CSV table of C-alpha atoms in Angstrom, one decimal:
chain,number,residue,atom,x,y,z
A,12,MET,CA,22.0,-34.6,-63.9
A,13,ILE,CA,22.0,-33.2,-60.4
A,14,GLU,CA,22.8,-29.6,-59.7
A,15,ILE,CA,25.4,-29.6,-57.0
A,16,SER,CA,25.5,-25.8,-56.6
A,17,ARG,CA,23.9,-22.9,-58.3
A,18,GLN,CA,26.3,-20.7,-56.5
A,19,CYS,CA,29.3,-22.3,-58.2
A,20,GLY,CA,27.7,-22.1,-61.5
A,21,TYR,CA,28.2,-25.6,-62.9
A,22,SER,CA,26.5,-29.0,-62.8
A,23,ILE,CA,28.0,-32.5,-62.9
A,24,PRO,CA,26.7,-36.0,-63.2
A,25,MET,CA,26.1,-38.0,-59.9
A,26,THR,CA,28.5,-40.6,-61.0
A,27,MET,CA,31.3,-38.0,-61.1
A,28,VAL,CA,30.7,-37.0,-57.4
A,29,THR,CA,33.8,-38.2,-55.6
A,30,PRO,CA,35.2,-37.3,-52.2
A,31,SER,CA,37.7,-35.0,-53.8
A,32,ILE,CA,35.0,-33.1,-55.6
A,33,VAL,CA,32.9,-32.7,-52.4
A,34,LYS,CA,36.1,-31.6,-50.6
A,35,ASP,CA,36.7,-28.9,-53.3
A,36,PHE,CA,33.0,-27.9,-53.2
A,37,VAL,CA,32.9,-27.4,-49.4
A,38,TYR,CA,36.2,-25.6,-49.5
A,39,THR,CA,35.0,-23.2,-52.3
A,40,LEU,CA,31.8,-22.4,-50.3
A,41,ALA,CA,33.5,-21.9,-46.9
A,42,ALA,CA,36.6,-20.1,-48.2
A,43,PRO,CA,34.9,-16.6,-48.2
A,44,LEU,CA,33.6,-17.1,-44.7
A,45,LEU,CA,37.1,-18.1,-43.4
A,46,GLN,CA,38.8,-15.5,-45.6
A,47,ILE,CA,40.8,-18.2,-47.4
A,48,ASP,CA,42.3,-17.4,-50.8
A,49,VAL,CA,41.2,-20.3,-53.1
A,50,GLY,CA,44.0,-19.5,-55.5
A,51,ARG,CA,46.6,-20.3,-53.0
A,52,ASP,CA,47.9,-23.6,-51.9
A,53,THR,CA,45.1,-25.7,-50.5
A,54,ARG,CA,47.3,-26.7,-47.6
A,55,LEU,CA,47.2,-24.5,-44.5
A,56,PHE,CA,49.3,-24.7,-41.4
A,57,SER,CA,51.6,-27.2,-43.3
A,58,ILE,CA,53.9,-27.1,-40.4
A,59,PHE,CA,51.2,-28.9,-38.4
A,60,ASN,CA,50.2,-31.0,-41.4
A,61,ILE,CA,46.5,-29.9,-41.1
A,62,ASP,CA,44.4,-29.9,-44.2
A,63,THR,CA,42.1,-26.8,-44.9
A,64,PHE,CA,39.2,-29.1,-45.5
A,65,GLU,CA,39.6,-30.6,-42.1
A,66,ILE,CA,39.5,-27.2,-40.5
A,67,ILE,CA,36.3,-26.3,-42.4
A,68,LEU,CA,34.7,-29.6,-41.4
A,69,PHE,CA,35.7,-29.0,-37.8
A,70,VAL,CA,34.2,-25.5,-37.8
A,71,ALA,CA,31.0,-26.8,-39.4
A,72,ILE,CA,30.7,-29.5,-36.7
A,73,LEU,CA,31.1,-26.9,-34.0
A,74,CYS,CA,28.5,-24.7,-35.5
A,75,VAL,CA,26.0,-27.7,-35.7
A,76,LEU,CA,26.8,-28.5,-32.0
A,77,LEU,CA,26.3,-24.9,-31.1
A,78,VAL,CA,22.9,-24.8,-32.8
A,79,PHE,CA,21.8,-27.9,-31.0
A,80,LEU,CA,23.0,-26.5,-27.6
A,81,ILE,CA,21.1,-23.3,-28.2
A,82,ALA,CA,18.0,-25.1,-29.3
A,83,GLY,CA,18.2,-27.4,-26.3
A,84,SER,CA,18.6,-24.5,-23.9
A,85,VAL,CA,15.6,-22.7,-25.4
A,86,MET,CA,13.5,-25.8,-25.2
A,87,GLN,CA,14.6,-26.4,-21.6
A,88,THR,CA,13.8,-22.8,-20.6
A,89,LYS,CA,10.4,-23.1,-22.1
A,90,ALA,CA,9.8,-26.3,-20.2
A,91,ILE,CA,10.9,-24.7,-16.9
A,92,ARG,CA,8.6,-21.7,-17.5
A,93,LYS,CA,5.8,-24.0,-18.3
A,94,ARG,CA,6.3,-25.9,-15.1
A,95,LEU,CA,6.5,-22.7,-13.1
A,96,ILE,CA,3.3,-21.4,-14.6
A,97,LYS,CA,1.5,-24.6,-13.9
A,98,ARG,CA,2.9,-24.7,-10.3
A,99,SER,CA,1.8,-21.1,-9.8
A,100,GLU,CA,-1.7,-21.8,-11.2
A,101,ASP,CA,-2.0,-25.0,-9.1
A,102,ILE,CA,-1.2,-23.0,-5.9
A,103,VAL,CA,-3.7,-20.3,-6.7
A,104,LYS,CA,-6.4,-22.9,-7.6
A,105,SER,CA,-5.8,-24.8,-4.4
A,106,VAL,CA,-6.0,-21.7,-2.2
A,107,SER,CA,-9.1,-20.5,-4.1
A,108,LEU,CA,-10.9,-23.8,-3.5
A,109,ARG,CA,-9.8,-24.0,0.1
A,110,LEU,CA,-11.0,-20.5,0.9
A,111,GLY,CA,-14.1,-20.7,-1.3
A,112,LEU,CA,-13.3,-17.6,-3.4
A,113,SER,CA,-16.1,-16.4,-5.6
A,114,GLU,CA,-15.7,-16.0,-9.4
A,115,ARG,CA,-15.5,-12.2,-8.9
A,116,GLU,CA,-12.7,-12.6,-6.4
A,117,ARG,CA,-10.8,-15.0,-8.8
A,118,ASP,CA,-11.3,-12.5,-11.6
A,119,MET,CA,-9.8,-9.8,-9.3
A,120,LEU,CA,-6.7,-12.0,-8.8
A,121,ARG,CA,-6.3,-12.2,-12.5
A,122,ARG,CA,-6.5,-8.4,-12.8
A,123,LEU,CA,-3.9,-8.0,-10.0
A,124,GLU,CA,-1.7,-10.5,-11.8
A,125,SER,CA,-1.1,-8.0,-14.6
A,126,GLU,CA,0.3,-5.4,-12.1
A,127,ILE,CA,3.3,-7.5,-11.0
A,128,ARG,CA,6.6,-8.4,-12.6
A,129,GLY,CA,6.8,-12.0,-13.5
A,130,GLY,CA,3.1,-12.1,-14.0
A,131,LYS,CA,2.0,-15.8,-14.5
A,132,TYR,CA,5.2,-17.2,-12.8
A,133,LYS,CA,4.7,-15.2,-9.6
A,134,LYS,CA,0.9,-15.3,-9.5
A,135,TYR,CA,1.0,-17.6,-6.5
A,136,LEU,CA,2.6,-14.9,-4.4
A,137,LEU,CA,-0.7,-12.9,-4.6
A,138,VAL,CA,-2.3,-15.5,-2.3
A,139,THR,CA,0.7,-16.3,-0.1
A,140,ASP,CA,2.6,-13.1,0.4
A,141,PRO,CA,0.8,-10.0,1.9
A,142,VAL,CA,3.7,-7.6,0.9
A,143,PHE,CA,3.4,-8.8,-2.7
A,144,PHE,CA,-0.4,-8.5,-2.6
A,145,ASN,CA,-0.2,-4.9,-1.3
A,146,THR,CA,2.3,-3.9,-4.0
A,147,ALA,CA,0.0,-5.3,-6.7
A,148,VAL,CA,-3.1,-3.6,-5.1
A,149,HIS,CA,-1.2,-0.3,-4.9
A,150,ASN,CA,-0.3,-0.5,-8.6
A,151,TYR,CA,-3.8,-1.5,-9.6
A,152,LEU,CA,-5.5,1.3,-7.7
A,153,GLN,CA,-3.4,3.9,-9.4
A,154,LYS,CA,-5.4,3.2,-12.5
A,155,ASP,CA,-8.8,1.9,-11.2
A,156,LYS,CA,-10.4,2.5,-7.9
A,157,SER,CA,-13.8,1.1,-8.7
A,158,HIS,CA,-13.1,-2.3,-7.0
A,159,GLU,CA,-11.9,-1.2,-3.6
A,160,ALA,CA,-14.6,-3.1,-1.7
A,161,LEU,CA,-13.9,-6.3,-3.6
A,162,ILE,CA,-10.1,-6.0,-3.0
A,163,ALA,CA,-10.8,-5.4,0.8
A,164,ALA,CA,-13.0,-8.5,0.8
A,165,LEU,CA,-10.3,-10.5,-1.0
A,166,ARG,CA,-7.8,-9.2,1.6
A,167,ILE,CA,-10.0,-10.6,4.4
A,168,ARG,CA,-10.5,-13.9,2.7
A,169,LEU,CA,-6.7,-14.3,2.2
A,170,GLY,CA,-6.0,-13.4,5.8
A,171,PHE,CA,-3.9,-10.4,4.9
A,172,THR,CA,-5.2,-8.1,7.6
A,173,VAL,CA,-2.5,-6.6,9.8
A,174,PHE,CA,-2.9,-3.8,12.4
A,175,SER,CA,-0.2,-2.6,14.8
A,176,ASP,CA,1.0,0.7,16.1
A,177,GLU,CA,3.9,0.9,13.6
A,178,SER,CA,2.4,-0.8,10.6
A,179,THR,CA,0.9,1.0,7.6
A,180,VAL,CA,-2.9,0.7,7.3
A,181,HIS,CA,-3.6,-0.4,3.8
A,182,SER,CA,-7.4,-1.0,4.0
A,183,THR,CA,-10.4,-0.8,6.3
A,184,ALA,CA,-10.1,-4.6,6.4
A,185,ASP,CA,-7.0,-4.0,8.7
A,186,LEU,CA,-9.1,-2.3,11.4
A,187,ILE,CA,-9.3,-4.4,14.6
A,188,THR,CA,-12.2,-5.0,16.9
A,189,GLU,CA,-12.7,-2.4,19.7
A,190,LEU,CA,-10.7,0.3,17.9
A,191,PRO,CA,-12.1,3.7,18.8
A,192,VAL,CA,-13.2,5.8,15.8
A,193,TYR,CA,-14.6,9.2,15.3
A,194,ILE,CA,-17.3,9.5,12.7
A,195,VAL,CA,-18.2,12.8,10.8
A,196,HIS,CA,-21.6,12.8,9.1
A,197,GLY,CA,-22.3,15.9,7.1
A,198,LYS,CA,-21.5,19.3,8.5
A,199,ASN,CA,-23.5,19.1,11.8
A,200,HIS,CA,-23.2,15.6,13.1
A,201,SER,CA,-20.3,13.6,14.6
A,202,PHE,CA,-20.2,10.5,16.7
A,203,HIS,CA,-17.9,8.3,18.7
A,204,GLY,CA,-17.8,4.6,17.9
A,205,ARG,CA,-15.9,1.4,18.1
A,206,ILE,CA,-15.2,-1.3,15.5
A,207,THR,CA,-17.2,-4.4,16.4
A,208,GLY,CA,-16.2,-6.7,13.6
A,209,GLN,CA,-15.3,-7.3,9.9
A,210,GLU,CA,-17.5,-8.7,7.2
A,211,VAL,CA,-16.6,-9.4,3.6
A,212,THR,CA,-18.8,-6.5,2.5
A,213,GLY,CA,-17.8,-4.0,5.1
A,214,VAL,CA,-16.9,-2.9,8.6
A,215,ARG,CA,-19.3,-3.0,11.6
A,216,ILE,CA,-19.2,0.0,13.9
A,217,ARG,CA,-21.2,0.5,17.1
A,218,VAL,CA,-22.1,4.2,17.3
A,219,GLU,CA,-22.4,5.8,20.7
A,220,LYS,CA,-25.0,8.4,21.8
A,221,ILE,CA,-26.8,8.3,18.5
A,222,GLN,CA,-30.2,10.1,18.5
A,223,GLY,CA,-33.0,9.5,16.0
A,224,ASP,CA,-32.7,8.3,12.5
A,225,ILE,CA,-29.7,10.4,11.6
A,226,LEU,CA,-27.7,7.6,10.0
A,227,VAL,CA,-29.4,6.2,6.9
A,228,SER,CA,-28.2,3.6,4.4
A,229,GLY,CA,-26.4,5.1,1.4
A,230,GLU,CA,-25.2,8.3,3.1
A,231,PRO,CA,-21.5,9.2,3.1
A,232,LEU,CA,-19.3,9.3,6.1
A,233,ARG,CA,-15.8,10.2,7.0
A,234,VAL,CA,-14.2,8.1,9.7
A,235,PHE,CA,-11.1,9.0,11.8
A,236,PHE,CA,-8.9,6.8,14.0
A,237,ALA,CA,-5.7,7.2,15.8
A,238,LYS,CA,-2.5,5.1,16.1
A,239,LYS,CA,0.9,5.8,17.7
A,240,ASN,CA,2.3,6.7,14.3
A,241,GLY,CA,-0.4,9.3,13.5
A,242,ILE,CA,-4.1,10.1,12.7
A,243,PHE,CA,-5.8,8.3,9.8
A,244,TYR,CA,-9.1,8.7,8.0
A,245,PHE,CA,-11.1,7.3,5.2
A,246,ASN,CA,-14.3,8.1,3.3
A,247,SER,CA,-17.0,5.5,3.1
A,248,SER,CA,-20.8,5.1,3.0
A,249,ILE,CA,-23.4,3.3,5.1
A,250,LEU,CA,-24.5,-0.1,3.8
A,251,SER,CA,-27.0,-0.9,6.5
A,252,VAL,CA,-28.2,0.3,10.0
A,253,HIS,CA,-29.2,-2.1,12.8
A,254,GLY,CA,-30.0,-0.2,16.0
A,255,ASP,CA,-26.8,1.5,17.2
A,256,THR,CA,-24.6,-0.6,14.8
A,257,ILE,CA,-23.8,0.4,11.2
A,258,LEU,CA,-22.2,-1.5,8.5
A,259,ILE,CA,-20.0,0.7,6.3
A,260,ARG,CA,-18.5,-0.1,2.9
A,261,HIS,CA,-14.8,-1.2,2.7
A,262,THR,CA,-12.2,1.0,1.1
A,263,GLU,CA,-8.5,0.6,0.3
A,264,ASP,CA,-8.0,4.3,0.4
A,265,VAL,CA,-7.0,4.9,4.0
A,266,MET,CA,-5.0,8.2,4.3
A,267,LYS,CA,-2.8,9.7,7.0
A,268,LEU,CA,-3.9,13.1,8.3
A,269,GLN,CA,-0.8,15.1,7.3
A,270,ARG,CA,-1.9,18.4,8.8
A,271,ARG,CA,-2.8,16.9,12.1
A,272,LYS,CA,-2.1,20.1,14.2
A,273,TYR,CA,-5.1,21.8,12.5
A,274,TYR,CA,-7.6,19.1,13.4
A,275,ARG,CA,-10.0,20.3,16.1
A,276,LYS,CA,-12.8,18.6,18.0
A,277,ARG,CA,-15.6,20.4,19.8
A,278,MET,CA,-15.9,19.2,23.4
A,279,LYS,CA,-17.0,20.3,26.9
A,280,GLU,CA,-14.3,19.1,29.3
A,281,ARG,CA,-12.9,20.7,32.4
A,282,VAL,CA,-9.5,22.3,32.3
A,283,LYS,CA,-7.6,24.7,34.5
A,284,ILE,CA,-5.7,27.8,33.5
A,285,LYS,CA,-3.3,30.3,35.0
A,286,HIS,CA,-0.8,32.9,33.9
A,287,GLY,CA,2.7,31.6,33.1
A,288,GLY,CA,5.0,31.9,36.1
A,289,GLU,CA,2.1,32.7,38.4
A,290,MET,CA,2.2,31.2,41.8
A,291,LYS,CA,-1.5,31.3,42.5
A,292,SER,CA,-3.8,28.3,42.1
A,293,PRO,CA,-5.1,27.9,38.5
A,294,LEU,CA,-8.7,28.8,37.7
A,295,SER,CA,-11.2,26.1,36.6
A,296,THR,CA,-13.0,26.5,33.3
A,297,LEU,CA,-14.4,24.5,30.3
A,298,LEU,CA,-13.0,23.7,27.0
A,299,ILE,CA,-15.0,24.5,23.8
A,300,ASP,CA,-12.7,22.8,21.4
A,301,LEU,CA,-9.3,21.2,21.4
A,302,GLY,CA,-6.7,20.4,18.7
A,303,GLY,CA,-3.1,19.6,18.2
A,304,ASP,CA,-2.0,23.2,18.0
A,305,GLY,CA,-4.4,25.0,20.4
A,306,ALA,CA,-7.8,25.3,22.0
A,307,THR,CA,-10.8,27.4,22.6
A,308,LEU,CA,-12.1,27.8,26.2
A,309,TRP,CA,-14.3,29.9,28.4
A,310,ASN,CA,-12.4,32.9,29.9
A,311,PRO,CA,-12.9,32.6,33.7
A,312,HIS,CA,-14.1,36.0,35.1
A,313,LYS,CA,-12.9,37.5,31.8
A,314,ARG,CA,-9.5,37.6,33.4
A,315,TYR,CA,-7.2,36.9,30.5
A,316,GLY,CA,-6.6,39.0,27.4
A,317,GLU,CA,-4.8,38.9,24.1
A,318,ASN,CA,-1.1,38.1,24.1
A,319,ASP,CA,-1.2,36.7,27.6
A,320,ASN,CA,1.1,33.7,28.3
A,321,VAL,CA,-0.8,31.0,30.0
A,322,VAL,CA,-0.5,27.4,31.2
A,323,LEU,CA,-3.4,24.9,30.6
A,324,PHE,CA,-3.7,21.9,32.8
A,325,LEU,CA,-5.5,19.1,31.0
A,326,THR,CA,-6.4,15.7,32.5
A,327,LEU,CA,-6.6,13.3,29.6
A,328,LYS,CA,-7.3,10.3,31.8
A,329,LYS,CA,-6.4,9.0,35.2
A,330,MET,CA,-2.7,9.5,35.8
A,331,ASP,CA,-2.2,11.1,32.4
A,332,ARG,CA,-2.1,14.9,32.8
A,333,LEU,CA,-0.6,17.6,30.6
A,334,ALA,CA,0.6,21.1,31.4
A,335,LEU,CA,0.6,23.0,28.1
A,336,ASN,CA,2.2,26.4,27.6
A,337,ALA,CA,0.1,28.6,25.3
A,338,THR,CA,-0.4,32.2,24.2
A,339,VAL,CA,-3.8,33.9,24.0
A,340,VAL,CA,-4.0,34.9,20.3
A,341,ARG,CA,-7.4,36.5,20.6
A,342,VAL,CA,-10.6,36.9,22.7
A,343,SER,CA,-14.1,36.9,21.3
A,344,HIS,CA,-17.8,37.2,22.3
A,345,ASP,CA,-17.2,40.1,24.6
A,346,ARG,CA,-14.1,38.5,26.2
A,347,LYS,CA,-16.1,35.3,27.0
A,348,TYR,CA,-13.9,33.0,24.9
A,349,LEU,CA,-10.2,32.6,24.8
A,350,HIS,CA,-8.4,31.3,21.7
A,351,VAL,CA,-5.0,30.0,22.6
A,352,LYS,CA,-2.1,28.6,20.6
A,353,PHE,CA,0.2,26.0,22.1
A,354,HIS,CA,3.9,26.4,21.7
A,355,HIS,CA,7.0,24.2,22.3
A,356,ILE,CA,4.7,21.1,22.5
A,357,PRO,CA,6.5,17.8,22.1
A,358,ASP,CA,5.2,15.4,19.4
A,359,ALA,CA,4.6,12.8,22.1
A,360,ASP,CA,2.3,15.2,23.9
A,361,ARG,CA,0.6,16.1,20.7
A,362,ASP,CA,-0.1,12.4,19.9
A,363,ARG,CA,-1.5,12.0,23.5
A,364,ILE,CA,-3.9,14.8,22.7
A,365,PHE,CA,-5.1,13.2,19.5
A,366,ASN,CA,-5.6,9.9,21.2
A,367,TYR,CA,-7.7,11.7,23.7
A,368,LEU,CA,-9.8,13.3,21.0
A,369,PHE,CA,-10.7,9.9,19.6
A,370,THR,CA,-11.9,8.6,22.9
A,371,ASP,CA,-15.4,9.2,24.1
A,372,HIS,CA,-15.7,10.9,27.6
A,373,LYS,CA,-18.9,10.6,29.5
A,374,LYS,CA,-17.9,13.2,32.0
A,375,ALA,CA,-14.8,15.3,32.8
A,376,GLU,CA,-12.1,13.9,35.0
A,377,SER,CA,-11.3,15.5,38.3
A,378,PRO,CA,-9.4,18.8,37.7
A,379,VAL,CA,-5.7,18.9,38.5
C-alpha cells in the first residue's frame, strides 16, 4: 500500500492509481488555491471546452518555470558579483605589485574599503580614482585619525597628489615644491620656509634664517601656507633635522583659516602714512605687525591720534602697491605706536596682503 495523500485522508493500492484518480487528486489539492468548488461540475469554462485539470496543470507548469527563472537569475547575479569582485581584486593586486605597496599600505586599503558603498565591487576605484579615494579617506578619518601619515604615504604612492589655486588641499602630500610656508614653533619662534620635496614619511622644508638648535626632532609645529582661495594651516611634528632642512610628519588634517582677518604677523617693513584727504606728501614709518584687518606701526613724530582717518601706502613687491584706508583705533606706549583698522578693503586686496605675509622679505622695498 502506498499513501497517496495524508491530506486527503485515504490510501489506495498502487494498482488502482489511474490517470483519472491522479486527475481527481490534483484537482482536490489545487481547488482551495484556485478557489474552485469541488462539489460543482468539474468542467469550467465549458463554453471554451477547457477542463479544470488542464488549467491547474498549466498553472503548475508556469509556477515551475517561474521558480527556475528566479533560481537562474539569482545564480547569474551571484556569478556576476563574483566576477566583479575578482576583477576588482585583480586590479588592486596588479597596482599594489606595480607600485610596490607595503603590507601596511595594503592593509590600509582594506580598511578604506569598508568606508565606501559597493565595498568589494568598487575596491579598485581606491587605487584608480582620486575622488573616490578622498571620499573613503574622509569617512575613515571621521572615526580614526591615528593613520594619517600612512594615508598620506599611500596617497603619494598612488599619485593622488594635486595642488592648484582652486583645488581643495586634502593632505600635506599635496604640497608642491617651492611653495612658501610660514612655520610657528612654540610661542616665541617663527620662520619662513619653502617646501623642497616629498617623501613617503613626510614633507621636507628648507627653513630660512634659523639660528642655533631651535628645531629638534619630535617637537610640534604649526605650518601656514597661502593659496588664491585662502590661507591654510596644519599641525605636525619634526621627524628629523639636517642643517637648514627639516622633515616633518605627514598629516591629512589640513584646515582653512576661517578667521583670516584676525591673523597677524610681526614684521619691520617700510610703509607711508598720511591723513585721509590730505594733499601733503605721506610720512615714512615702519610697520610692527600686519594682518588682514589692520596693522600696528610707529607713529611718526607722534602726529596721529585716536579716531584719525588715515591712508597707508604699502609696497608688497615691485609694481604691487596698496593704498589702504584705515582708522586709528588707539595709540599706545606714550603715543609711539598706532593701532589702525582697515575699512572697505576688497577681498582681493586682503588676499594680496596674506600672500605678502607668507613671503620672506630680506629688506623693505622702496617706499611709494
